[in-house]
XYZ file of C-alpha atoms in Angstrom:
336
model
C 137.177 194.925 118.258
C 136.713 193.597 114.717
C 138.345 190.235 115.254
C 135.601 188.960 117.770
C 134.404 185.453 116.696
C 132.375 184.592 119.830
C 129.566 186.625 121.167
C 127.531 186.072 124.176
C 124.432 188.264 124.963
C 122.465 188.108 128.171
C 119.813 190.207 129.555
C 117.149 189.859 132.280
C 115.055 192.676 131.011
C 112.739 193.011 128.044
C 113.594 196.773 127.603
C 113.139 197.579 123.863
C 116.108 199.900 123.838
C 118.441 197.237 125.383
C 117.141 194.518 122.949
C 117.783 196.920 119.985
C 121.268 197.670 121.140
C 122.111 193.973 121.494
C 120.602 193.229 118.185
C 122.874 195.871 116.574
C 125.862 194.314 118.235
C 125.104 190.893 116.998
C 124.488 192.292 113.449
C 127.744 194.060 113.388
C 129.689 191.005 114.246
C 127.683 188.515 112.247
C 130.198 187.961 109.356
C 133.018 186.897 111.492
C 130.998 185.239 114.259
C 131.642 181.447 114.849
C 129.999 181.037 118.224
C 126.840 182.830 119.353
C 125.192 182.545 122.726
C 121.985 184.541 123.424
C 119.820 184.540 126.457
C 117.532 187.598 125.750
C 113.792 187.060 126.044
C 111.814 187.797 123.008
C 114.712 188.344 120.771
C 116.205 186.550 117.742
C 119.020 188.072 115.758
C 119.444 188.623 112.116
C 122.097 186.145 111.096
C 121.045 185.219 107.546
C 124.596 185.935 106.199
C 126.613 184.714 109.173
C 128.334 182.047 106.951
C 131.107 181.286 109.434
C 128.685 180.679 112.287
C 129.139 177.129 113.809
C 127.711 177.204 117.234
C 124.403 178.646 118.580
C 123.096 178.307 122.088
C 119.913 180.550 122.623
C 116.782 181.008 124.673
C 113.471 181.483 122.838
C 111.507 182.456 125.797
C 108.573 184.813 124.816
C 109.776 184.698 121.249
C 107.426 185.219 118.296
C 108.076 184.724 114.647
C 108.546 187.873 112.645
C 108.708 187.467 108.780
C 112.199 188.329 107.712
C 114.084 186.815 110.597
C 116.441 184.185 109.597
C 119.564 182.277 110.520
C 122.011 180.786 108.089
C 121.875 176.971 108.743
C 124.434 175.361 106.387
C 127.551 176.155 108.539
C 126.003 175.197 111.837
C 127.639 172.318 113.703
C 126.042 172.839 117.149
C 122.496 174.154 117.777
C 120.952 174.483 121.200
C 117.548 176.065 121.561
C 116.035 176.453 125.061
C 112.525 177.516 126.168
C 111.137 176.503 122.741
C 107.400 177.095 122.626
C 104.747 175.764 120.209
C 104.909 179.038 118.333
C 108.498 178.435 117.303
C 108.789 178.498 113.419
C 111.580 176.476 111.575
C 111.173 179.138 108.775
C 113.798 181.172 110.677
C 116.266 178.749 108.936
C 114.931 179.154 105.486
C 115.988 181.853 103.050
C 114.809 183.715 99.971
C 117.002 181.451 97.877
C 115.605 178.266 99.534
C 112.084 179.285 100.879
C 110.805 175.758 101.028
C 113.620 173.750 102.691
C 116.336 174.147 105.373
C 119.253 171.925 105.104
C 121.659 171.642 108.202
C 124.364 170.280 106.154
C 127.138 170.212 108.780
C 124.914 170.057 112.081
C 126.320 167.309 114.424
C 124.614 168.235 117.605
C 120.869 169.408 118.163
C 119.181 170.202 121.539
C 115.605 171.301 121.838
C 114.312 171.997 125.288
C 110.602 172.905 125.733
C 108.133 173.714 128.466
C 106.475 170.848 130.239
C 103.444 173.171 130.714
C 102.962 173.371 126.978
C 104.023 169.855 126.062
C 100.597 168.293 125.701
C 99.029 171.105 123.799
C 99.646 170.031 120.309
C 102.174 168.754 118.025
C 105.186 170.906 117.348
C 104.597 172.961 113.962
C 102.109 170.301 112.776
C 101.130 172.522 109.822
C 104.752 173.171 108.806
C 105.473 172.809 105.004
C 109.096 173.548 105.331
C 111.428 170.430 104.528
C 114.103 169.806 107.115
C 117.248 167.862 106.488
C 119.792 166.776 108.895
C 122.323 164.615 106.873
C 125.176 164.869 109.485
C 123.284 164.872 112.753
C 124.876 162.644 115.404
C 123.456 163.731 118.683
C 119.911 164.844 119.568
C 118.710 165.909 122.986
C 114.867 166.681 123.160
C 112.851 167.534 126.231
C 109.064 168.213 126.376
C 108.718 168.854 122.602
C 106.390 166.775 120.499
C 107.752 166.616 117.003
C 105.646 165.659 113.964
C 106.345 162.394 112.102
C 107.943 164.581 109.544
C 110.318 166.087 111.841
C 111.274 162.647 113.206
C 111.725 161.063 109.927
C 114.061 163.893 108.853
C 116.233 163.356 111.880
C 116.225 159.592 111.932
C 117.347 159.386 108.173
C 120.748 160.776 109.253
C 123.593 159.052 111.041
C 122.133 159.670 114.557
C 124.201 157.735 117.142
C 122.916 159.406 120.375
C 119.424 160.196 121.489
C 118.530 161.680 124.860
C 114.804 161.962 125.254
C 112.379 163.316 127.962
C 108.623 163.154 127.418
C 105.767 160.845 126.599
C 106.557 157.132 126.192
C 104.316 157.255 123.053
C 106.564 160.012 121.589
C 109.657 158.120 122.355
C 108.183 155.127 120.614
C 107.725 157.211 117.454
C 111.547 157.654 117.302
C 112.357 154.012 117.903
C 109.873 152.625 115.334
C 112.173 154.265 112.684
C 115.232 152.525 111.476
C 118.057 153.400 113.831
C 121.013 151.587 112.394
C 123.638 154.107 113.667
C 122.161 154.537 117.213
C 124.749 153.636 119.818
C 123.437 155.414 122.804
C 119.752 155.772 123.962
C 118.582 157.640 127.107
C 114.961 157.859 127.926
C 113.578 159.826 130.892
C 110.039 159.155 131.940
C 107.936 160.774 134.718
C 104.664 160.337 136.482
C 103.234 163.672 135.614
C 103.285 162.822 131.933
C 102.003 159.160 132.010
C 98.355 158.901 133.122
C 97.671 155.478 131.703
C 99.675 152.703 133.493
C 98.888 150.040 130.902
C 99.737 152.211 127.950
C 103.021 153.124 129.515
C 103.916 149.431 130.160
C 102.843 148.650 126.511
C 104.896 151.554 125.044
C 107.982 150.997 127.124
C 108.020 147.255 126.337
C 107.703 147.955 122.754
C 110.549 150.492 122.884
C 112.962 148.313 124.743
C 112.219 145.232 122.779
C 113.428 147.121 119.744
C 116.915 148.208 121.211
C 118.880 144.987 120.969
C 121.502 146.511 118.643
C 122.044 149.595 120.674
C 125.240 149.360 122.878
C 124.047 151.605 125.647
C 120.242 151.821 126.538
C 119.401 153.951 129.591
C 116.056 154.497 131.206
C 115.487 156.962 134.114
C 112.254 157.029 136.063
C 111.901 160.434 137.789
C 109.719 162.425 140.122
C 106.475 161.285 141.993
C 105.860 157.668 142.485
C 106.407 154.646 140.173
C 103.068 154.347 138.506
C 103.386 150.980 136.942
C 103.856 147.417 137.989
C 107.341 146.269 137.834
C 106.242 142.752 137.208
C 104.723 143.645 133.894
C 107.788 145.234 132.293
C 110.033 143.356 129.878
C 113.174 145.682 129.581
C 115.575 142.887 128.502
C 117.957 145.216 126.626
C 118.161 148.141 129.192
C 121.778 148.455 130.171
C 121.424 151.437 132.549
C 118.540 152.023 134.938
C 117.846 154.906 137.310
C 114.979 155.142 139.691
C 114.514 158.553 141.140
C 111.000 158.220 142.482
C 109.044 156.520 145.214
C 108.998 152.793 144.658
C 108.708 149.368 146.277
C 112.315 148.218 146.752
C 111.641 144.533 146.515
C 109.647 144.891 143.264
C 112.519 146.927 141.745
C 115.061 144.360 142.815
C 113.028 141.550 141.457
C 112.425 143.253 138.117
C 116.179 143.887 137.773
C 116.784 140.098 137.763
C 114.855 140.011 134.503
C 116.892 142.778 132.959
C 119.612 140.472 131.659
C 121.606 143.370 129.790
C 121.661 145.648 132.750
C 125.213 146.574 133.729
C 124.442 149.920 135.877
C 121.744 150.471 138.533
C 121.056 153.805 140.310
C 118.656 153.933 143.225
C 117.595 157.020 144.832
C 117.579 155.938 148.494
C 115.848 159.172 149.788
C 112.520 157.672 148.659
C 112.754 154.692 150.905
C 110.802 154.471 154.122
C 111.120 152.140 157.186
C 108.065 150.133 156.168
C 109.176 149.913 152.584
C 112.465 148.505 153.647
C 110.934 146.135 156.071
C 108.560 144.650 153.361
C 111.510 144.156 151.050
C 113.655 142.486 153.678
C 110.827 140.196 154.625
C 110.224 139.102 151.067
C 113.995 138.644 150.526
C 114.263 136.417 153.497
C 111.309 134.348 152.448
C 112.920 133.419 149.153
C 116.487 132.970 150.472
C 118.034 129.858 148.887
C 115.502 129.596 146.083
C 116.546 129.555 142.470
C 114.714 132.805 141.741
C 116.909 134.565 144.270
C 120.105 133.582 142.364
C 119.251 134.379 138.862
C 122.609 135.801 137.324
C 122.707 139.275 135.910
C 125.420 141.562 134.432
C 125.182 144.496 136.924
C 128.616 145.880 137.355
C 127.864 149.305 138.891
C 125.434 150.061 141.654
C 124.876 153.634 142.813
C 122.806 154.279 146.000
C 122.060 157.926 145.945
C 121.362 159.139 149.511
C 121.548 162.913 149.409
C 119.990 166.091 147.910
C 119.108 167.305 151.406
C 116.315 164.965 152.098
C 117.977 162.817 154.807
C 114.979 162.846 157.073
C 112.963 160.756 154.426
C 114.641 157.599 155.674
C 114.192 156.648 159.334
C 117.770 155.645 160.192
C 116.460 154.152 163.476
C 115.138 151.263 161.458
C 116.627 147.815 162.371
C 120.286 147.918 161.455
C 119.930 144.230 160.480
C 117.287 145.281 157.921
C 119.980 147.379 156.201
C 122.422 144.618 156.264
C 119.824 142.223 154.861
C 119.038 144.722 152.090
C 122.687 145.063 151.282
C 122.873 141.366 150.884
C 119.855 141.465 148.582
C 121.405 144.105 146.452
C 124.747 142.130 146.335
C 122.895 138.953 145.334
C 121.932 140.612 142.033
C 125.417 140.016 140.659
C 125.912 136.460 142.170
């Protein structure tokens, strides 16, 4: 089968014989290969002369750098690396001809997924001397990986127009502090397990979202655990898409939304509501009925109430039906 241009390798075992066999297969097909997908733990192929390779999707679980391993970077348009650990070394993209730099001349999309358990250990390759260049990069998705200022600068210098980030608010701020002229879509995902200082998160997030006025779509997702900050302290004027998938006080959220004057889409995970939470929200909504603060206009066009995922027992549906109707009116009033 000499005409194969796409190769997918998958193994759930670390058997040396099997890994060597798969490595030989990849080596034989390397020169015509255009798309390579590899999900073999502890293995990275020899693809230094795969000059037609445009697409790589691979797992780096249990991988350790071995001198001599290399991948030709110049032809790549799509690169996705999962299970990236702090031992990962960008030198796999260098060569004998260019030992001090790696230029991803045609790379349009880069995805880096790390392990949340290793996220806080240290900066990613903080001692790296290899210079990276991404002159064509348009899309970056990064999850639980702490890039150095050098990494971030090399990425933000390009024509990046989409950034999807999961991690510390302080790390997200490092990206946004850079000039982001071309950025059109920003999605930030924050979670309780990573943010241990409420005041610091508020400060960081306010700084981030105050610097996004020229980005067309600005999304923020609060996920897992409980909302750990005071909604009354946030100033997310330029957030256009908000998702709350954590325990929260419903009234505080709805009140905060009124101050998000750019918000067009709101997603609320209803599974985290309890009867008492609903009751408190309804009471406060009733108290302010007819007041000016209850009728502040906003741009919300899409409201998604997510009540699923198999957790139907979280909400007590025997709560007063009128409370639900009142809450519906409160949500409706956001767009009035």
